[in-house]
Structures are given as structure tokens and as C-alpha cells.
Short mmCIF file of C-alpha atoms in Angstrom, two decimals:
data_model
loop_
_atom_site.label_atom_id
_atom_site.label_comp_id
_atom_site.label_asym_id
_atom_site.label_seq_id
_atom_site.Cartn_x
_atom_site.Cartn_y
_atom_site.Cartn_z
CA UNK X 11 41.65 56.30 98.92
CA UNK X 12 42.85 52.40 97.77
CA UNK X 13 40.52 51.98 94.43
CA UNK X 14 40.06 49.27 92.43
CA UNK X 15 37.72 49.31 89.39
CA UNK X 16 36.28 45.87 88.11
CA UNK X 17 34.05 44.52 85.65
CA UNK X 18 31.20 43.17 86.81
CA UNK X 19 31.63 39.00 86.42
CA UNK X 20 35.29 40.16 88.58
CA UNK X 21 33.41 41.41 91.78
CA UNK X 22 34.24 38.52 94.33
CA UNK X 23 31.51 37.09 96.48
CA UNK X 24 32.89 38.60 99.87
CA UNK X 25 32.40 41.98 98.68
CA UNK X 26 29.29 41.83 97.15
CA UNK X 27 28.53 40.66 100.73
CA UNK X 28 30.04 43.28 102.15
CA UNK X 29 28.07 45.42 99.89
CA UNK X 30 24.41 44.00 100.73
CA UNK X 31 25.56 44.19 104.30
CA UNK X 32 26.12 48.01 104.20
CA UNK X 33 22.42 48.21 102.30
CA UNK X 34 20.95 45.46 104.98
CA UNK X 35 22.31 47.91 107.74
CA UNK X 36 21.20 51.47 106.19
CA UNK X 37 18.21 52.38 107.54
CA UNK X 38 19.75 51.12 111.40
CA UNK X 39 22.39 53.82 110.19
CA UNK X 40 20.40 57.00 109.62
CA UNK X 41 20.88 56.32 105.66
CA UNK X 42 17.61 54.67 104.74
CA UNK X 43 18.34 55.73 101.08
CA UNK X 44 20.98 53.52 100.54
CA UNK X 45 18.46 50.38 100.90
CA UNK X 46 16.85 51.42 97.46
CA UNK X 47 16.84 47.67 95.64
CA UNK X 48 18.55 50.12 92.68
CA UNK X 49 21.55 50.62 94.46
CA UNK X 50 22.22 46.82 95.12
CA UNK X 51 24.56 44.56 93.00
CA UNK X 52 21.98 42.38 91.45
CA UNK X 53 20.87 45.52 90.00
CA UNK X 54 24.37 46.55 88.38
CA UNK X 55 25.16 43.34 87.58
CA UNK X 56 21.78 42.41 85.86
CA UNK X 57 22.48 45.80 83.61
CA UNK X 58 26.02 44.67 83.37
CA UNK X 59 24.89 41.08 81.33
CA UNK X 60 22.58 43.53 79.08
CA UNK X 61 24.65 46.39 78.57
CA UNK X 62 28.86 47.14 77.89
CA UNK X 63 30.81 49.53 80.22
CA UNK X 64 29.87 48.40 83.18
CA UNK X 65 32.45 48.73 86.02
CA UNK X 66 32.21 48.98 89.46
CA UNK X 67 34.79 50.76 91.98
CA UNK X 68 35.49 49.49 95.19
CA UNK X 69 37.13 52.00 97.58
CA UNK X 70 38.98 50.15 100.76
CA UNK X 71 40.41 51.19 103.74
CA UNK X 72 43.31 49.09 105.94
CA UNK X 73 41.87 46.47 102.97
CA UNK X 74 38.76 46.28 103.61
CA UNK X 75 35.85 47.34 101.49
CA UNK X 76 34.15 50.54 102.57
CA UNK X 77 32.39 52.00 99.50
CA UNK X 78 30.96 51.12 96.26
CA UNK X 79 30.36 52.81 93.12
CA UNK X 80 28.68 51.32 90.24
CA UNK X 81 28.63 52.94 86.96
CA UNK X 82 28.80 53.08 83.29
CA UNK X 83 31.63 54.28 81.37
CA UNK X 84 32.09 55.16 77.14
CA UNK X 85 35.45 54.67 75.74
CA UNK X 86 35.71 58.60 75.65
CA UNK X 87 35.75 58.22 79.33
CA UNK X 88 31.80 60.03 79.97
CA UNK X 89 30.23 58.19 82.82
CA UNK X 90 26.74 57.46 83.44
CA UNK X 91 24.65 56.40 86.95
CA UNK X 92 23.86 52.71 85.90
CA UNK X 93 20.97 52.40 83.89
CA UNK X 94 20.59 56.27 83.66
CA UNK X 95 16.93 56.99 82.19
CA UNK X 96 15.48 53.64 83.95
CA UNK X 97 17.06 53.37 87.52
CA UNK X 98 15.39 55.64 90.25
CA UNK X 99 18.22 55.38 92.45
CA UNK X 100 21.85 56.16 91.86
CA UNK X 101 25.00 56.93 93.61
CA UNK X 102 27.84 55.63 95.98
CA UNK X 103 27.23 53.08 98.53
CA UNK X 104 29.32 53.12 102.00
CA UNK X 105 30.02 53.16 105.50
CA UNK X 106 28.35 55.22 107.71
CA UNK X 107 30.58 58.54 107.77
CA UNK X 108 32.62 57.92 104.85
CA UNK X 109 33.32 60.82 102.89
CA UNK X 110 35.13 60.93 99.19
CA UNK X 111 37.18 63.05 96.62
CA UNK X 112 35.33 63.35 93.40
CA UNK X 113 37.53 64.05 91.64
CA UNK X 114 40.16 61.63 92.63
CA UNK X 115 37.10 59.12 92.48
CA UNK X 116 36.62 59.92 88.91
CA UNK X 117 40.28 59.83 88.12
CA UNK X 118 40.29 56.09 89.35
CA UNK X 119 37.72 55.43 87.47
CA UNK X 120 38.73 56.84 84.28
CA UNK X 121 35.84 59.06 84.20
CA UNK X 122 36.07 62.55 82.98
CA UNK X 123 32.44 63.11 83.69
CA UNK X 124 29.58 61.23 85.76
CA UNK X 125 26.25 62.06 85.02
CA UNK X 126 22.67 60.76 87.51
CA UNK X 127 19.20 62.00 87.13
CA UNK X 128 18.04 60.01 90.55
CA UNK X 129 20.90 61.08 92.74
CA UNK X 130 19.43 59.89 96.60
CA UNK X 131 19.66 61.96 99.77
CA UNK X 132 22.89 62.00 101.20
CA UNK X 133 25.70 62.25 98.67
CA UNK X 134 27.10 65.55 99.01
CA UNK X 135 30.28 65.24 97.35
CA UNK X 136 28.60 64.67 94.06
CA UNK X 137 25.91 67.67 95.28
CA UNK X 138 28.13 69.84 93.91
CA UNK X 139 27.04 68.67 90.66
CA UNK X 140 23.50 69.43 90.76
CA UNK X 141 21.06 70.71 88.25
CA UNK X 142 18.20 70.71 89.74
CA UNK X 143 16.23 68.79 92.47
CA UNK X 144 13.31 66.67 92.68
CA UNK X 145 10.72 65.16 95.08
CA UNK X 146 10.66 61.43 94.82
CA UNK X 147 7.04 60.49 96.39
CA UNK X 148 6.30 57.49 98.79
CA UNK X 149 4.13 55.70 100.57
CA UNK X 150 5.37 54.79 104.00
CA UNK X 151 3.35 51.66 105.79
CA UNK X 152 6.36 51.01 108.48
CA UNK X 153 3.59 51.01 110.76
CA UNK X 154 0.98 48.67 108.55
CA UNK X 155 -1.58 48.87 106.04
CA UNK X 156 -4.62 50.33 108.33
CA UNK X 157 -2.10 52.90 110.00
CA UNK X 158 -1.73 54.47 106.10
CA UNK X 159 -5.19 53.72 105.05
CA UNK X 160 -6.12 56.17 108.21
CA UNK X 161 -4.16 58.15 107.11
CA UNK X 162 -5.29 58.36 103.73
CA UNK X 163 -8.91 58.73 104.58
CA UNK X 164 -7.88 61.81 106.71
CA UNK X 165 -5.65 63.84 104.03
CA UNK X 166 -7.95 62.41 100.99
CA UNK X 167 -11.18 60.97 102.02
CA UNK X 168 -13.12 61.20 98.72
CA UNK X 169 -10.10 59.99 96.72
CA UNK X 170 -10.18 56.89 99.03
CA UNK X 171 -13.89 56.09 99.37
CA UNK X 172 -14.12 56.32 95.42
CA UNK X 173 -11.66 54.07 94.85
CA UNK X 174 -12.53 51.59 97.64
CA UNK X 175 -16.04 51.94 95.90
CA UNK X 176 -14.56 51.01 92.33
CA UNK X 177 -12.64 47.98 93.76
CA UNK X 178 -16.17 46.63 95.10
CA UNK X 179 -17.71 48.13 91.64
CA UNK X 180 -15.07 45.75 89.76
CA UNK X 181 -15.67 42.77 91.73
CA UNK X 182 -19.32 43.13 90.90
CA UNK X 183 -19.08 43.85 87.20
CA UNK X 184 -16.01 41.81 86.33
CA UNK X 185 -15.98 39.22 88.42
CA UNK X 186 -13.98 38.15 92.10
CA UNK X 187 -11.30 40.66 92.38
CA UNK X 188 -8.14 38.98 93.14
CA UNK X 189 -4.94 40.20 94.06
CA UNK X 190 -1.41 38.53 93.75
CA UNK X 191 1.03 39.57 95.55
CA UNK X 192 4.18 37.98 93.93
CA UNK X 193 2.85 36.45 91.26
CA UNK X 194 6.14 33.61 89.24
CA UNK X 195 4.14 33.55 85.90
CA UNK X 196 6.42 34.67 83.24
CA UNK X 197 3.14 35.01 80.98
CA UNK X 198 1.34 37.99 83.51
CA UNK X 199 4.85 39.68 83.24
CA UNK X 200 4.76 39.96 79.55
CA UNK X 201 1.16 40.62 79.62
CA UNK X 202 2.23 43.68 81.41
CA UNK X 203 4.99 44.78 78.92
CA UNK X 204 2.40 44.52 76.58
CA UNK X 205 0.15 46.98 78.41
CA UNK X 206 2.83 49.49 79.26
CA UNK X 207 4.44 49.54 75.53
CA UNK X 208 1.15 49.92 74.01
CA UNK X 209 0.26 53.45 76.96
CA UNK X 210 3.93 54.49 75.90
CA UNK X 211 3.11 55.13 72.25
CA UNK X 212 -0.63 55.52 73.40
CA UNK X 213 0.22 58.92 75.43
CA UNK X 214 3.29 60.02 72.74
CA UNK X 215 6.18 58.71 74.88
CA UNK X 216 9.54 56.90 73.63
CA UNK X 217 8.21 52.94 73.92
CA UNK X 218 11.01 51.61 76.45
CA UNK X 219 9.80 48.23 75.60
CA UNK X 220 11.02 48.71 71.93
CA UNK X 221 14.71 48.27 73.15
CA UNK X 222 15.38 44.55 73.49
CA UNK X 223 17.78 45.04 75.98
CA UNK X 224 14.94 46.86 78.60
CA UNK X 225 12.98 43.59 78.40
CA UNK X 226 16.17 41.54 78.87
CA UNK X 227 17.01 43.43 81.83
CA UNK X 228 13.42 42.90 83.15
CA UNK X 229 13.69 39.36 82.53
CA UNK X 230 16.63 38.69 84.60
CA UNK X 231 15.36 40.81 87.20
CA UNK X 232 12.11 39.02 87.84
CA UNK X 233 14.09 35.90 88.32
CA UNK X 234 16.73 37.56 90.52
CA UNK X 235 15.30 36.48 94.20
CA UNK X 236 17.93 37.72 97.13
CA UNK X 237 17.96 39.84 100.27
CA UNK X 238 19.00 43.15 98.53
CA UNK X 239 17.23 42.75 95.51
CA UNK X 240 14.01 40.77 94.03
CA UNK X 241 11.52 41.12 91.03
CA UNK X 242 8.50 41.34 92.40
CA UNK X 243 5.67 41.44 90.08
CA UNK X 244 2.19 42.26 91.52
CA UNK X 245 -1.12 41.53 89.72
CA UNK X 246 -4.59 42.59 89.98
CA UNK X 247 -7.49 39.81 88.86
CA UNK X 248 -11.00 40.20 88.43
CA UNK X 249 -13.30 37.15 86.97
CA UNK X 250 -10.25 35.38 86.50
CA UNK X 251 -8.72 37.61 83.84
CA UNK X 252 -5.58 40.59 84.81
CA UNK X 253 -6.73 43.71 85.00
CA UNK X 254 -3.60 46.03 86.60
CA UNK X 255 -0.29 44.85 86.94
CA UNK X 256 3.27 46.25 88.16
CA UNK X 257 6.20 45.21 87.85
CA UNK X 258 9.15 46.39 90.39
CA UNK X 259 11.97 45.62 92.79
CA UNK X 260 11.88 45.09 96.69
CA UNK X 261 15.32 45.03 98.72
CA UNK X 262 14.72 44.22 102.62
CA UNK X 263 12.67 47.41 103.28
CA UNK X 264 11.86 48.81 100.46
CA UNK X 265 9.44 48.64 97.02
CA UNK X 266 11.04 50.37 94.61
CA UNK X 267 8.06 50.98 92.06
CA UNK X 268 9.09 50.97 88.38
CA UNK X 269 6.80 49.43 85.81
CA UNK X 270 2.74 50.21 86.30
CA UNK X 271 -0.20 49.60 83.88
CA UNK X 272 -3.60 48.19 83.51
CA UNK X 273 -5.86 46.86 80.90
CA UNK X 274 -7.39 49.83 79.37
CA UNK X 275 -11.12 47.88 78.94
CA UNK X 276 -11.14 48.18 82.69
CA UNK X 277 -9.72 51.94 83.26
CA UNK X 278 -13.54 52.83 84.59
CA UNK X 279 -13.05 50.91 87.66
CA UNK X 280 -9.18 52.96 88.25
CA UNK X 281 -7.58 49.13 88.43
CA UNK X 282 -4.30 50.94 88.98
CA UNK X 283 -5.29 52.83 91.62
CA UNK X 284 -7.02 49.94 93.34
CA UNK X 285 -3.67 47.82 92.61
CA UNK X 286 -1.31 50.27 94.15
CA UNK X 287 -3.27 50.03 97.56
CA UNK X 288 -3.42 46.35 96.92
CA UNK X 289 0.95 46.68 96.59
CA UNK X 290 0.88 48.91 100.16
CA UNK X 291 -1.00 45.91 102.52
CA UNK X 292 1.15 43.14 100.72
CA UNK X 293 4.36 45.26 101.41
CA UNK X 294 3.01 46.13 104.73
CA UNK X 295 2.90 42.35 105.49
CA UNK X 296 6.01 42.19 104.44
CA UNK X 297 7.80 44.45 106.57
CA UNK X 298 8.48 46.82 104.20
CA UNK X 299 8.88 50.49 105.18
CA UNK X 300 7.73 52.31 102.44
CA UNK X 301 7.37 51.99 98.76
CA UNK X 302 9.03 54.57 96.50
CA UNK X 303 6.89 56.08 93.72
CA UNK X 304 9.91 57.71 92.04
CA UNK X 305 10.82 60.74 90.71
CA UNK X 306 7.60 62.31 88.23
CA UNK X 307 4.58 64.76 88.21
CA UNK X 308 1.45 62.59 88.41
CA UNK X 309 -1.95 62.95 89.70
CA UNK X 310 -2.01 58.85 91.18
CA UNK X 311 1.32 59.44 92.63
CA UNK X 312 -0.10 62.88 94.48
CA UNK X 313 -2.92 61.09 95.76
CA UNK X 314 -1.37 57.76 97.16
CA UNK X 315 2.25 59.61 99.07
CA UNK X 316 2.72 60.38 102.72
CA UNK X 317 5.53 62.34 102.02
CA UNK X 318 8.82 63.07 99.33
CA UNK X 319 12.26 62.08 98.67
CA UNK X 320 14.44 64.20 97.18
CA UNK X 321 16.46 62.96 94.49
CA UNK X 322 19.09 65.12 92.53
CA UNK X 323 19.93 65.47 88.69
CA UNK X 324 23.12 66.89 87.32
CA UNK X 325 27.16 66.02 86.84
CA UNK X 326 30.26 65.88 88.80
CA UNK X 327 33.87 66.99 86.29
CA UNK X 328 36.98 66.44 87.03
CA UNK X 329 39.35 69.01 84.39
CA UNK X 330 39.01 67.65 81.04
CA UNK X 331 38.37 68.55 77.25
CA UNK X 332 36.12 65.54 77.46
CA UNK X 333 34.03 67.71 81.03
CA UNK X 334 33.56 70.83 78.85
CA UNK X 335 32.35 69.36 75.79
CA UNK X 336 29.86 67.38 77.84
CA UNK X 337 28.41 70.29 79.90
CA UNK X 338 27.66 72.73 76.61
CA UNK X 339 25.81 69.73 75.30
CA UNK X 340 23.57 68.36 78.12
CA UNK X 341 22.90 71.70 79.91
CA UNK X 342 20.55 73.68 77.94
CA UNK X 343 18.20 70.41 77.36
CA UNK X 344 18.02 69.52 80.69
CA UNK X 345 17.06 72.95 81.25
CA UNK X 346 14.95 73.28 78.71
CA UNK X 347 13.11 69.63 79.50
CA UNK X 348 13.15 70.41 83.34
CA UNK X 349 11.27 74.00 82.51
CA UNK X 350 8.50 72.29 80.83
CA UNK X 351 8.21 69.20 83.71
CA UNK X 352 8.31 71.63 85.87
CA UNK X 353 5.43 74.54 85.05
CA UNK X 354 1.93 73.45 84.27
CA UNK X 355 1.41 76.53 81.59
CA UNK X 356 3.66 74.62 79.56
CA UNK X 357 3.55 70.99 80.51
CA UNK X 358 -0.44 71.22 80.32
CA UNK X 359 -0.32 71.66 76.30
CA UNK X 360 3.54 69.42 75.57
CA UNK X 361 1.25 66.72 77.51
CA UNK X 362 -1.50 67.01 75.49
CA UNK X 363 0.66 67.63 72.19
CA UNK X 364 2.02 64.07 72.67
CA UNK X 365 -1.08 62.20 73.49
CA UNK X 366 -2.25 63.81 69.76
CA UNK X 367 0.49 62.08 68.25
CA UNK X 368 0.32 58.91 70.07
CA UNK X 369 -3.36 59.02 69.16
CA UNK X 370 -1.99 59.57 65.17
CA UNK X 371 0.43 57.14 65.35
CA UNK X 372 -1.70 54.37 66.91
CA UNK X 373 -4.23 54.86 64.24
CA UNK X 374 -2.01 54.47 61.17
CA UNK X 375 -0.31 51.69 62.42
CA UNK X 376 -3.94 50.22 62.67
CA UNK X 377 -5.03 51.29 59.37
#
């Protein structure tokens, strides 16, 4: 394999047309997971302004580009999926066919390690790697909005009557329910980041929003408006005021769902619930295929899919002091957090255990 490894502001425009072309063409190609809006280049390069060791790799053949592999990379040579923790799509973008070396990949690169936790379907050379696997839920509306509502009503009738019947509720209680399908106001946006920092420290979790380089990247991203890659931030009115919001990114067929919350004052009418079927029609009309849920245990998420993903979490070594030092770290947490995701006897309590302290910690900081 030719590689070249570049930093981000070096990619040249041809190949970061070559690149969306390859994610434009995926799903015509029997790799549908390579059109995740994750995997573009306005998504690496957005985390490249916000964040250092950023590179990407370009593999060629006969000179011309035929993969591409964004990552992150620590002077000590450990490499990370870009945005690792946030992004719900990583791995190598290519040609239909195109297999690679791993470890000559990661010698290129400089990379003694790589590490994902949203590995997508199809990358079997870093398989090899894997820790564990994980369904990825979606909602597919390829064939439009009433084709999954039908569906819906079949598999979950009482979960969709109720919350039809809590939209109309709303509406009557709240005032007109509006929704907004892309909606440009930068003020809804950080009305949202309001509402999902304050249900991070509400339910015990580590407050994303507290890093200013998360909102940063958010920023750029809901002014970043191409083909491959768009913010596209959603909101859910009633009597004039926002009730639900989300915040996400949509490449040509698909809605890559990231950033969900809702005014808590409302949660009796399920405003997020209401909002997400409110995201399937306008994606629907869009043409998109389906809208990824990503990778994560929740009740909403179980309700709303048609079917699962698979994404993969784990590393891929090449031989190097750097590889084994890395592995007897990260192993036994991962295990150790994937045991308790993964069985309700002890997620049930942790769950509950954190909520307790969110509780604790939102009342002192009150008092």
C-alpha cells in the first residue's frame, strides 16, 4: 500500500472529493455503513480545528486515492477513532473490495495502537481487534413516514397510540404544537445544550457540555452544510415556546442521531418521544433511509427501531512496548463497564446509584 498521512488543513480538495464520492456511492455498493455523516471529512476536520493529533491517511493505488483513515494520534504513538467517546461511527473508508494490512496501516501511521468503541459493519481487518459487540438501533423510513408508522402500530400499538395521544394532549394544554425541521437559530441550539448538560448531571453522568471544546465542535458542526455532512438541528414547539429538541448530523441518506433532550416542565406529554417521530417524517421527506439511534440500552430507543446495527468496540496492535502497556490498562475496564451495560441485575441499581448522586449534586449546587 502507497500511504500518506496528513494533517487535516493539508488534505487537498480532490481527495476530500474523492472521499465524499466513495460515501455518496456506499449504499449503491452494498456498504450502506460507510454513509454514516461520522465517517465524512467535515466530521474529522471539524474535530481536527477543536482538538490536536489529528491526521488522516490516505492509501492510493496506481495514484489514485482508494481509502481513508481518519484518526487521532498521542505523541506516544496510541491512536484513537476520531472523537472516540462522542462519534457513533468509526473506521476506514474505501473502495468497494479493498482490503488492508493493519499492521502495515498502523506502521504508516505511526500508531502502535488504534482504539474505536463504534467500529461499523464491514471492517474486518480491524475485527480482529474486538472486545465486544453491540447493536446500534435504527429507524428505517426508506420507504416513507406512513410505511414505518404501520409498522410501528403493528409491533407496538399502545406505545404509538399513547404517544400520538400526548402529541394531541400537548397541543391542547400547551399550545399549537409545532415542529421544525431544520431549524438556523443559534439560540434553540444552545437552548438545547442547556437541557442536555443540566439531564447529564441530573441522571449522575459526566456533563459533556462542561468541556469547551464539545460545544465548539457542535458549533462548527451546525454551520457545516454539505452533501456528506450537515448539522441538522430539529425542534419541537408548543404555544410558541421549545419543548424537545435534537441536535445531530445527516449525510445524503442518513440521520445520524447524537444530541436529544426536552424541557423537563413538559416530560408528561413524552416531548421526546413525540419529537423523534416528528425527526422520522421530516427525514422521510427527505430521502433519508434510516436514522441511526446509536449504540446504548434505552427504553425510547427499543420502542422507536425497526431493526440493529452492529457496531464493534476494541483495538488493533501492531508489536510494541507502547501495544502491551495499552491492553493491561484498558482491558479490565472495558470489561468491567461492558458487564454492568450489559446485565440488568447490575445496571438496574449503578443506574439508579447515579441518578442519587445527580439528585445530591443538583441540590447543593442549588443550596
Amino acid at each position: 500500500m502507497d500511504i500518506g498521512v496528513y494533517r487535516p488543513g493539508e488534505l487537498t480538495g480532490a481527495d476530500r472529493a474523492v472521499w465524499t464520492a466513495m460515501q455518496s456511492q456506499a449504499h449503491l455498493l452494498g456498504a450502506p455503513e460507510l454513509a454514516n455523516p461520522f465517517l465524512s471529512p467535515e466530521f474529522t476536520l471539524a474535530v481536527g480545528r477543536c482538538r490536536r493529533g489529528v491526521r488522516i491517511a490516505v492509501v492510493r493505488e496506481e495514484g489514485e486515492p482508494v481509502a481513508f483513515f481518519p484518526f487521532q494520534r498521542t505523541r506516544l504513538g496510541v491512536g484513537r477513532a476520531i472523537g472516540l467517546g462522542l462519534s457513533d461511527a468509526q473506521g476506514l473508508v474505501h473502495r468497494p473490495g479493498f482490503q488492508w494490512d493493519t499492521r502495515e496501516l498502523l506502521r504508516a501511521c505511526g500508531l502502535a495502537v488504534w482504539e474505536f468503541d463504534h467500529l461499523v459493519e464491514g471492517q474486518k481487518p480491524f475485527e480482529v481487534g474486538a472486545r465486544g459487540s453491540f447493536p446500534s438501533p435504527v429507524i428505517d423510513v426508506e420507504r416513507g413516514y406512513e410505511a414505518y408508522l404501520t409498522r410501528l402500530r403493528a409491533r407496538s400499538p399502545k406505545f404509538t397510540r399513547t404517544t400520538l395521544a400526548k402529541e394531541r394532549k400537548l397541543g391542547r394544554d400547551a399550545g399549537e404544537v409545532r415542529y421544525v425541521h431544520d431549524e438556523r437559530d443559534p439560540a434553540a441550539l444552545s437552548t438545547l445544550i442547556g437541557w442536555k448538560s443540566a439531564q447529564y448531571r441530573r441522571t449522575g453522568r459526566s456533563d459533556r457540555f462542561a468541556r469547551p471544546w464539545i460545544i465548539r465542535l457542535v458549533e462548527q458542526l451546525f454551520h457545516t452544510r454539505s452533501a456528506s455532512c450537515q448539522g441538522l438541528l430539529s425542534v419541537l414547539y408548543a404555544g410558541g415556546r421549545p419543548v424537545a429538541a435534537h441536535f445531530g448530523l445527516r449525510s445524503e441518506r442518513v440521520l445520524a442521531c447524537w444530541f436529544p433532550a426536552y424541557d423537563p416542565a413538559y416530560a408528561k406529554f413524552s416531548p421526546g418521544l413525540v419529537l423523534h417521530l416528528r425527526m422520522a417524517e421530516g427525514a422521510a421527506a427527505q430521502g433519508v433511509d434510516y436514522l441511526d439511534l446509536g449504540r446504548g440500552e434505552k427504553e425510547y430507543k427499543n420502542s422507536l427501531k425497526t431493526r440493529d446495527l452492529s457496531v464493534v468496540e476494541g483495538w488493533v496492535t501492531r508489536r510494541h512496548p507502547v501495544a502491551l502497556g495499552h491492553s493491561a490498562r484498558r482491558a479490565p475496564v472495558r470489561a468491567l463497564r461492558n458487564t454492568v451495560v450489559s446485565r440488568p441485575e447490575f445496571f438496574g441499581p449503578a443506574d439508579r446509584l447515579l441518578k442519587r448522586m445527580g439528585g445530591l449534586r443538583e441540590r447543593n449546587t442549588q443550596g
